[in-house]
Short mmCIF file of C-alpha atoms in Angstrom, two decimals:
data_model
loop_
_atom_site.label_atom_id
_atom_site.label_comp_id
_atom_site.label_asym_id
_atom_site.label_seq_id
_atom_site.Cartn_x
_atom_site.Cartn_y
_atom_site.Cartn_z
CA UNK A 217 0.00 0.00 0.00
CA UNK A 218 2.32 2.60 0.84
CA UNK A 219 4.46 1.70 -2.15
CA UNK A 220 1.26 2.28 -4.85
CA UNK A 221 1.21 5.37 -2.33
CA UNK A 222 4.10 6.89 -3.17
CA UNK A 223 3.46 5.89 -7.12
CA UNK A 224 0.75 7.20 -7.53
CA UNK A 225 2.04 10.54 -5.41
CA UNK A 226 5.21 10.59 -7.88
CA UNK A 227 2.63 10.26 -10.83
CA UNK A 228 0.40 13.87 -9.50
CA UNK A 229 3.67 15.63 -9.05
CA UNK A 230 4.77 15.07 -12.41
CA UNK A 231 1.48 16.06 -13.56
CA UNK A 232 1.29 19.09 -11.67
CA UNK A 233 4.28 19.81 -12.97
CA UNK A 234 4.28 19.35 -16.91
CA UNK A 235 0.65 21.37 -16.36
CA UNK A 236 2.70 24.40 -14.45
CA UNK A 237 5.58 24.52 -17.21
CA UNK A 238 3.01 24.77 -19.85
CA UNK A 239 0.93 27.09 -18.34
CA UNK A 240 3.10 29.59 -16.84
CA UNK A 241 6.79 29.45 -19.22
CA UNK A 242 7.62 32.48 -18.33
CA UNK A 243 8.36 31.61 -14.17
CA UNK A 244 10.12 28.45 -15.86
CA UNK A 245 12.14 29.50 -18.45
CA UNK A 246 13.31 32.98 -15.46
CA UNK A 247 13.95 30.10 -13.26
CA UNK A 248 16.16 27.68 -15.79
CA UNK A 249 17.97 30.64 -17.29
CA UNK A 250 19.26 31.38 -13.65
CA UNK A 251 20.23 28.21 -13.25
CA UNK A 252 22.23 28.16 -16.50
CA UNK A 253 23.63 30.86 -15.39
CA UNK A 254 24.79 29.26 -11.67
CA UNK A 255 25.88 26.42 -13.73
CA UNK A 256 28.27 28.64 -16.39
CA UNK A 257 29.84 30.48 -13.92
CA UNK A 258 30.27 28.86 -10.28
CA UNK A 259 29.16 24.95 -10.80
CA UNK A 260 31.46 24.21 -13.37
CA UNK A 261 34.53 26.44 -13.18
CA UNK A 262 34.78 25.29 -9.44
CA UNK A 263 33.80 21.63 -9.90
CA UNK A 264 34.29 20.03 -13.64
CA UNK A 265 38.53 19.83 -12.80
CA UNK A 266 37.76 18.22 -9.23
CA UNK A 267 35.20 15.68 -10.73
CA UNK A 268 38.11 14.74 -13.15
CA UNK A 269 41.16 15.07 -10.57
CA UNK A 270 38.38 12.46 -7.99
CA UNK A 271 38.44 9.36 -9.81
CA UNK A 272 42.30 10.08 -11.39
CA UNK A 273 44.07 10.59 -7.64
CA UNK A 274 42.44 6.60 -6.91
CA UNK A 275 42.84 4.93 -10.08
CA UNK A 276 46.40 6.44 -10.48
CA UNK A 277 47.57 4.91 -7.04
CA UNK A 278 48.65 8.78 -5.66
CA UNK A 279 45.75 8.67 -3.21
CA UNK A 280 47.33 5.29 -2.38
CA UNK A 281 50.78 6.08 -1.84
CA UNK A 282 49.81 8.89 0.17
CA UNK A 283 48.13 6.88 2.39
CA UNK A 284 51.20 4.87 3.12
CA UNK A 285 52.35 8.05 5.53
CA UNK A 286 48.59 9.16 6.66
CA UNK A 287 46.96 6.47 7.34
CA UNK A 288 48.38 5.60 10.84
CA UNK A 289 47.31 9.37 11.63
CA UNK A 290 44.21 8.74 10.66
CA UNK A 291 43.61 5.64 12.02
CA UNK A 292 44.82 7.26 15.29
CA UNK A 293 42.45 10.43 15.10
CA UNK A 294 39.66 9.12 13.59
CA UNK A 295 39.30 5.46 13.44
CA UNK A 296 39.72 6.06 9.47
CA UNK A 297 40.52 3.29 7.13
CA UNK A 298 43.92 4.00 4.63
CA UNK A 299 42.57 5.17 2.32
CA UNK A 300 39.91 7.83 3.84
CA UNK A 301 41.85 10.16 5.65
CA UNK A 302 43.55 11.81 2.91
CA UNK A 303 40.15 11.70 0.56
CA UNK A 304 38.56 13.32 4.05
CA UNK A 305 41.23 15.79 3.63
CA UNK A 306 40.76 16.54 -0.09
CA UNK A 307 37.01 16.39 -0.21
CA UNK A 308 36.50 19.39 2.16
CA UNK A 309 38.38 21.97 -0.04
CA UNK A 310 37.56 20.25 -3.50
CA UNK A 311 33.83 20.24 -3.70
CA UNK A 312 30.55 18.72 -2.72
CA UNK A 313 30.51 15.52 -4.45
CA UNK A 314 34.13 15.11 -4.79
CA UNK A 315 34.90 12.78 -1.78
CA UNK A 316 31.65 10.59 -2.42
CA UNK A 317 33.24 10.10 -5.92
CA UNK A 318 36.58 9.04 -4.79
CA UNK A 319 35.34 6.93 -1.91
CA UNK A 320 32.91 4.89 -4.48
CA UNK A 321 36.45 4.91 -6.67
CA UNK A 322 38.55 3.19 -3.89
CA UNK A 323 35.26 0.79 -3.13
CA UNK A 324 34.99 -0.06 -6.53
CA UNK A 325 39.21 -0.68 -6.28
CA UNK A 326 38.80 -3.02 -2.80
CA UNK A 327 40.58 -0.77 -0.99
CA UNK A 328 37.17 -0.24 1.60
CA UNK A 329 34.19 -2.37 1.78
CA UNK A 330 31.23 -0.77 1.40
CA UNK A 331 29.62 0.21 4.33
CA UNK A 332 32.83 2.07 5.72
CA UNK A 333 32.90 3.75 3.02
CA UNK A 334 29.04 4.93 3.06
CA UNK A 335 29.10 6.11 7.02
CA UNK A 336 32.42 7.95 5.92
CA UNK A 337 30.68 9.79 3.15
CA UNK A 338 28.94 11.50 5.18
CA UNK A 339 32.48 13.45 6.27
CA UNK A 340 34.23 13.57 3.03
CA UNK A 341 32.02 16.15 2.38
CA UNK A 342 32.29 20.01 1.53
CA UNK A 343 31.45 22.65 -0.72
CA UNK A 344 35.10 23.95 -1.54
CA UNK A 345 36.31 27.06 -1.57
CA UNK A 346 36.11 28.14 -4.78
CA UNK A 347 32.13 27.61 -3.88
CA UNK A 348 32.17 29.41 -1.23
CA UNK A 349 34.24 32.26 -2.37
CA UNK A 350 31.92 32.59 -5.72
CA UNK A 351 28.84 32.59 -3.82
CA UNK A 352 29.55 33.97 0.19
CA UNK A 353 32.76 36.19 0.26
CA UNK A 354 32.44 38.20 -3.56
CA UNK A 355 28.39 37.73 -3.83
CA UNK A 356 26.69 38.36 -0.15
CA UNK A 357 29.80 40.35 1.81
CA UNK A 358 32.59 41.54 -0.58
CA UNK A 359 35.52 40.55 1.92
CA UNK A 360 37.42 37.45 2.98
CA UNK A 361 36.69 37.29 6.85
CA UNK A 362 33.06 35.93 6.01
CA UNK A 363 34.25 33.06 3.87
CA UNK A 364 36.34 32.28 6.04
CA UNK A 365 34.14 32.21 8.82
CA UNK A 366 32.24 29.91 6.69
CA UNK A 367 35.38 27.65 5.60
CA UNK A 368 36.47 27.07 9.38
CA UNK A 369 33.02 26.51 10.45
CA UNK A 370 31.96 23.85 7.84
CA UNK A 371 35.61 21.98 8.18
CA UNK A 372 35.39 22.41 11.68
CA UNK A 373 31.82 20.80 11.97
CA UNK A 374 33.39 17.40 10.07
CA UNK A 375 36.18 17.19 11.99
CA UNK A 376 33.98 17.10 15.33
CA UNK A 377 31.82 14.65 14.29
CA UNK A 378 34.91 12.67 12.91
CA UNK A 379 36.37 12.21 16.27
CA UNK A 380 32.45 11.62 17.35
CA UNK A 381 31.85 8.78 15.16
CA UNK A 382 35.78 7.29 15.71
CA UNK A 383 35.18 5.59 18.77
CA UNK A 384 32.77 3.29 16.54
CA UNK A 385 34.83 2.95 13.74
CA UNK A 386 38.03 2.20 15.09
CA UNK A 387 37.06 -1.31 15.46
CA UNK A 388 37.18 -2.25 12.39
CA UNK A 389 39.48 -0.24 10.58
CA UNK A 390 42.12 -1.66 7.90
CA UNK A 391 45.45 -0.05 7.14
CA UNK A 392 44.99 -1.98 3.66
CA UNK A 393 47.25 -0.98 0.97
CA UNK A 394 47.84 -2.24 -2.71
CA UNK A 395 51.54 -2.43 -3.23
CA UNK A 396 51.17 -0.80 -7.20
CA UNK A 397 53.27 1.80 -8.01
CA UNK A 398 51.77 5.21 -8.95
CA UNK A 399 50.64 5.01 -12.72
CA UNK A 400 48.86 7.70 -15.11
CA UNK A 401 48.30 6.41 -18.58
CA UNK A 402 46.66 8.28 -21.22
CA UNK A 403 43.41 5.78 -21.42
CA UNK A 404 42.78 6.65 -17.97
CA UNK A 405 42.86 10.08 -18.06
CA UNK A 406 41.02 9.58 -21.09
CA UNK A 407 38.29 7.79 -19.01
CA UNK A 408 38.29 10.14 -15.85
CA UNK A 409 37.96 13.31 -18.06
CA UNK A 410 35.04 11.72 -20.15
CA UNK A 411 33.40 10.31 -16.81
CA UNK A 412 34.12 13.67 -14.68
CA UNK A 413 32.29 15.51 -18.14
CA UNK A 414 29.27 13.17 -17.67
CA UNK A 415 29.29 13.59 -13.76
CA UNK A 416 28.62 17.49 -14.64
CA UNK A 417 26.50 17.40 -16.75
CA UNK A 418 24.02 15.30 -14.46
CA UNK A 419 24.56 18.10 -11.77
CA UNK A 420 24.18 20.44 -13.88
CA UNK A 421 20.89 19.17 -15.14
CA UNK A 422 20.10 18.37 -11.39
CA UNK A 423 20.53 21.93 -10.92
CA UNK A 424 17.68 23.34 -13.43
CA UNK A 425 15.54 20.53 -12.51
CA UNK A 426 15.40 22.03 -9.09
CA UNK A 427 15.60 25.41 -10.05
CA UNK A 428 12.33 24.61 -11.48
CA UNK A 429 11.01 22.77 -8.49
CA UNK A 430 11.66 26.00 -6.28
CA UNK A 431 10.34 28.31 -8.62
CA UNK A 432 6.81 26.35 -8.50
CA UNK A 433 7.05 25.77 -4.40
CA UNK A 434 8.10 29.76 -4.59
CA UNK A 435 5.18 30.59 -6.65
CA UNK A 436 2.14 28.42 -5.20
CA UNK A 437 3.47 30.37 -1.83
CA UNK A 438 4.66 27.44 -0.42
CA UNK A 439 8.36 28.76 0.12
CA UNK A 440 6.26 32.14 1.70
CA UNK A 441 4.43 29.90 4.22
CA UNK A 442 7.43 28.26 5.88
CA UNK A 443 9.61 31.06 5.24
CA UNK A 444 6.96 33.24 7.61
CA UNK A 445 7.18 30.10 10.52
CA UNK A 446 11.15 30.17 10.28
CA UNK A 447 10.90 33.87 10.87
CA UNK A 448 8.77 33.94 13.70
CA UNK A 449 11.18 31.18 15.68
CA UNK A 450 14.41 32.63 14.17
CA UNK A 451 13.56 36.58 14.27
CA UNK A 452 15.10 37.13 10.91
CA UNK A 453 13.24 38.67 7.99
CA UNK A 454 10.87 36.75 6.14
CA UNK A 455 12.42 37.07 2.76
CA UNK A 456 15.67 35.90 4.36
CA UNK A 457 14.18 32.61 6.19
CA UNK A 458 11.94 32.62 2.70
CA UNK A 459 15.80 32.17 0.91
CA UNK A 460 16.34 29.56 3.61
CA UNK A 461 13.83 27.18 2.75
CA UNK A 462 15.25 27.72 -1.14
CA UNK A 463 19.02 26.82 -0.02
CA UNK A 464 17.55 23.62 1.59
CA UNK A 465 16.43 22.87 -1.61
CA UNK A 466 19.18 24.76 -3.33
CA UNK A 467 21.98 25.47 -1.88
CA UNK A 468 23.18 27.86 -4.19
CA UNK A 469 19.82 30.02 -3.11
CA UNK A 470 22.24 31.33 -0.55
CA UNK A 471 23.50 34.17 -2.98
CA UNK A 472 19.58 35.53 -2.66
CA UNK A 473 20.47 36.73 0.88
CA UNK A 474 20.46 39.82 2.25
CA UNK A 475 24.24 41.61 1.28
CA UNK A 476 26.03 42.40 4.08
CA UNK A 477 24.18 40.84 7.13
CA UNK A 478 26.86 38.84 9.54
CA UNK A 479 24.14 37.77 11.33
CA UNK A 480 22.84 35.15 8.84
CA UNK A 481 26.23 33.64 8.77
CA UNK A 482 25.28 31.20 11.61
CA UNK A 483 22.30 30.06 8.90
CA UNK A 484 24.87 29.70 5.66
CA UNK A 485 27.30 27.69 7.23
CA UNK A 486 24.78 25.58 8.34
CA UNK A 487 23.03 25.08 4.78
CA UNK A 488 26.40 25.08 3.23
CA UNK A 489 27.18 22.55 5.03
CA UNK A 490 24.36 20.75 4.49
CA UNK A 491 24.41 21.28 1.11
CA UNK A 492 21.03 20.98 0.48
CA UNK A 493 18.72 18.72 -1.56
CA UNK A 494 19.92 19.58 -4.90
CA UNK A 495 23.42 18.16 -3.99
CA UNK A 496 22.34 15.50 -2.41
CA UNK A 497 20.70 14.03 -5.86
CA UNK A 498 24.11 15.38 -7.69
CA UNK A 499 25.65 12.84 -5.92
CA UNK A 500 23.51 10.15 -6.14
CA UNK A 501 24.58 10.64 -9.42
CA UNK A 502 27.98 10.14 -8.90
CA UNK A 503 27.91 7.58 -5.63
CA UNK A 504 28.30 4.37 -7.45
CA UNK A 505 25.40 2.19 -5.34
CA UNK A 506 27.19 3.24 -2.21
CA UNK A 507 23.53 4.13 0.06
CA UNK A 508 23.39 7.67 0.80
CA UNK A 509 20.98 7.33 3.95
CA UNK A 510 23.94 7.33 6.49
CA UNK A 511 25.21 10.24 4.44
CA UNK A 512 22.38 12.56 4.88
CA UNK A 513 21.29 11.62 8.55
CA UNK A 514 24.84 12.28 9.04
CA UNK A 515 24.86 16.18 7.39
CA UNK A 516 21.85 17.07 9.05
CA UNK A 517 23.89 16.77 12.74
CA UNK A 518 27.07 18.44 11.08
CA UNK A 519 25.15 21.29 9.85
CA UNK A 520 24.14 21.91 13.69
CA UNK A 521 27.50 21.75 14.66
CA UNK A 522 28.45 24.01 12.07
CA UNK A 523 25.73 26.41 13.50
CA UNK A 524 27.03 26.30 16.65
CA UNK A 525 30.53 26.56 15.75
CA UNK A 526 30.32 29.63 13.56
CA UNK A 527 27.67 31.30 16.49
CA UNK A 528 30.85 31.10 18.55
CA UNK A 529 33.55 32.29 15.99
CA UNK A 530 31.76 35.12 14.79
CA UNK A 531 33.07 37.53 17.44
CA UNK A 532 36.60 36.45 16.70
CA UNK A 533 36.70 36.26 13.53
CA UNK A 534 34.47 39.48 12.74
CA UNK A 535 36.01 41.75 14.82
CA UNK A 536 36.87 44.13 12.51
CA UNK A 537 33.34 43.93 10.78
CA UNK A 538 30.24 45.59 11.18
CA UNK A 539 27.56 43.43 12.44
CA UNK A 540 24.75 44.92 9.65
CA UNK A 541 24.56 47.47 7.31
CA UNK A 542 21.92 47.77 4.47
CA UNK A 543 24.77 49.88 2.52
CA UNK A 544 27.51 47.74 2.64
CA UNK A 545 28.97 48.30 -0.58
CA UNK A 546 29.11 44.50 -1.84
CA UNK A 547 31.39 43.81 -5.44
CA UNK A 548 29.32 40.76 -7.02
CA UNK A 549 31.78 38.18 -8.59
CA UNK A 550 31.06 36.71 -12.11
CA UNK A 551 33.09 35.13 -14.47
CA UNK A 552 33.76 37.25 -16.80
CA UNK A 553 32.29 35.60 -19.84
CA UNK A 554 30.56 32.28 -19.97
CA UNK A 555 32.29 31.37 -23.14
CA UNK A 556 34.65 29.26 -21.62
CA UNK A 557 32.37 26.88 -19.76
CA UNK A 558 30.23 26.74 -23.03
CA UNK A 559 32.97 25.49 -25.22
CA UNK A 560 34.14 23.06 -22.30
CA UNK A 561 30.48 21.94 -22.31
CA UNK A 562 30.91 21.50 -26.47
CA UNK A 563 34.58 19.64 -25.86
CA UNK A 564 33.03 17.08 -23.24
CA UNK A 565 30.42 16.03 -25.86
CA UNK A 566 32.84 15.44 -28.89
CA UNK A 567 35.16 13.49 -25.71
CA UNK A 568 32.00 11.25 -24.50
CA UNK A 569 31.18 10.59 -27.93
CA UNK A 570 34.63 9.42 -29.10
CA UNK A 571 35.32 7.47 -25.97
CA UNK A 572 31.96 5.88 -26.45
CA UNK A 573 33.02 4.89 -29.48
CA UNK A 574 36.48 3.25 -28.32
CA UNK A 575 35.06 1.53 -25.63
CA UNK A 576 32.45 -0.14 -28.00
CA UNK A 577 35.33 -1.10 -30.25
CA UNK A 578 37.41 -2.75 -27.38
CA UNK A 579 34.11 -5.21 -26.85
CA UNK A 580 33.88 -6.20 -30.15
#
């Protein structure tokens, strides 16, 4: 019953939403042509080279060999397998799906089983900070001390619940190692650019598809409705906790905040670190079967930490700031043409296609 439930609840939505496109294009195509433009100039000039660099630092053996002089370390602070502390490392500078992708990588290698490497997804996690310097420092405050309010905060967060989680992990935790020496051949980088261009374009896709999801919750005044509750508990304004319930679904909804207000910072390091439900489906995308359940139980706690931890850094960390200003003179960041990403975009398909081809050859 609750399966036919959910069917037939999947089956209205879509409905409801092939009726709304059609009927009002002009809220759909606004909303997609944002997203385009989200994807142009933060999603893939901050993400396409880490989805690439993911998959090449495991199947190359670097990631590997590094782990030869970490993993003791990491074993020590965190009950972390070989392999995992240096992709927990990487992944919280490199991007949100980045460390999901290389930990599905070294499952699909043997070097973790897999559900190690699903509870330690949920830590090899982070938005980078080319992410949050495109969307938080240029966009919302127009100086470094907020981002990196945000970057300690979010890295901080992981790191807690790390050394929360270790006592459990420790138990079983492997120092394995594959004795291959580090190898980069043209084939594979062949294969991780062609399967880091496909990764982006399925987030990127993921992107308008939610961009269009928000604009319909935003314009039945659903978005309006919640946004008033968070207000009322939070004391914030109600186009602010309005842009909150959009980041959940969005994350990158967080450069619709107010400019200049330090004290939503609390609030955007706790939905950046979240990361919202947009990512979350981006990397189901990339995850490779590993189950992302422990993954997002797991950055719903974080985020609180994250709360909490940038609540108590703010006075350090923003002492030379003003606490709010409605003219705080804020210089927005864009790239300076999209051209760039476009003709990436073009590249990747004539890639995919070709190495389509090849592999289709090789099986014959």
């Amino acid at each position: 019953m609750g399966k036919k439930l959910i069917f037939y609840i999947k089956i209205v939505t879509l409905i409801f939403m092939s009726v709304f496109c059609l009927v009002k294009p002009d809220i759909i195509n606004s909303s997609v042509y944002d997203a385009v433009g989200r994807c142009l100039n933060i999603i893939i000039p901050s993400l396409y080279a880490m989805m690439i660099l993911a998959p090449l630092l495991i199947k190359s053996g670097i990631i590997d060999g590094i782990s030869r002089f970490t993993g003791k370390i990491g074993k020590f602070l965190f009950g972390m397998d070989n392999i995992v502390f240096p992709v927990f490392v990487f992944s919280m500078i490199a991007g949100y799906p980045t460390g999901v992708k290389m930990l599905s990588s070294a499952y699909e290698k043997g070097l973790i089983d897999k559900k190690r490497a699903e509870i330690f997804s949920g830590v090899c996690f982070g938005a980078g900070t080319a992410f949050i310097s495109g969307c938080v420092t240029s966009q919302l405050y127009g100086n470094n001390s907020a981002g990196n309010l945000i970057l300690i905060s979010t890295v901080s967060a992981n790191i807690v619940f790390a050394f929360m989680i270790s006592f459990f992990m420790r138990k079983n935790c492997t120092l394995k190692n594959q004795k291959n020496d580090i190898k980069i051949t043209s084939g594979m980088l062949t294969e991780c650019v062609a399967n880091g261009g496909n990764s982006i374009i399925n987030i990127c896709f993921m992107v308008m598809i939610f961009a269009v999801i928000t604009a319909i919750l935003d314009y039945t005044g659903i978005i309006s409705v919640i946004g008033k509750f968070i207000s009322g508990i939070t004391g914030i304004s109600a186009e602010d906790s309005g842009q909150i319930v959009k980041a959940v679904t969005d994350v990158t909804a967080v450069t619709g905040f107010s400019h200049g207000n330090y004290k939503l910072l609390p609030y955007l390091s706790a939905l950046i670190s979240f990361g919202g439900i947009c990512v979350i489906f981006q990397i189901s995308a990339v995850s490779g079967g590993l189950s992302l359940k422990p993954l997002i139980i797991e950055r719903l706690i974080i985020s609180v930490i994250s709360f909490i931890v940038c609540r108590i850094l703010s006075p350090v960390i923003l002492s030379g700031e003003t606490v709010f200003t409605s003219s705080v003179n804020v210089r927005t960041h864009q790239a300076h043409s999209p051209v760039p990403s476009v003709m990436l975009i073009i590249m990747t398909f004539f890639l995919l296609s070709e190495y389509e081809k090849i592999r289709l050859f090789k099986k014959e």
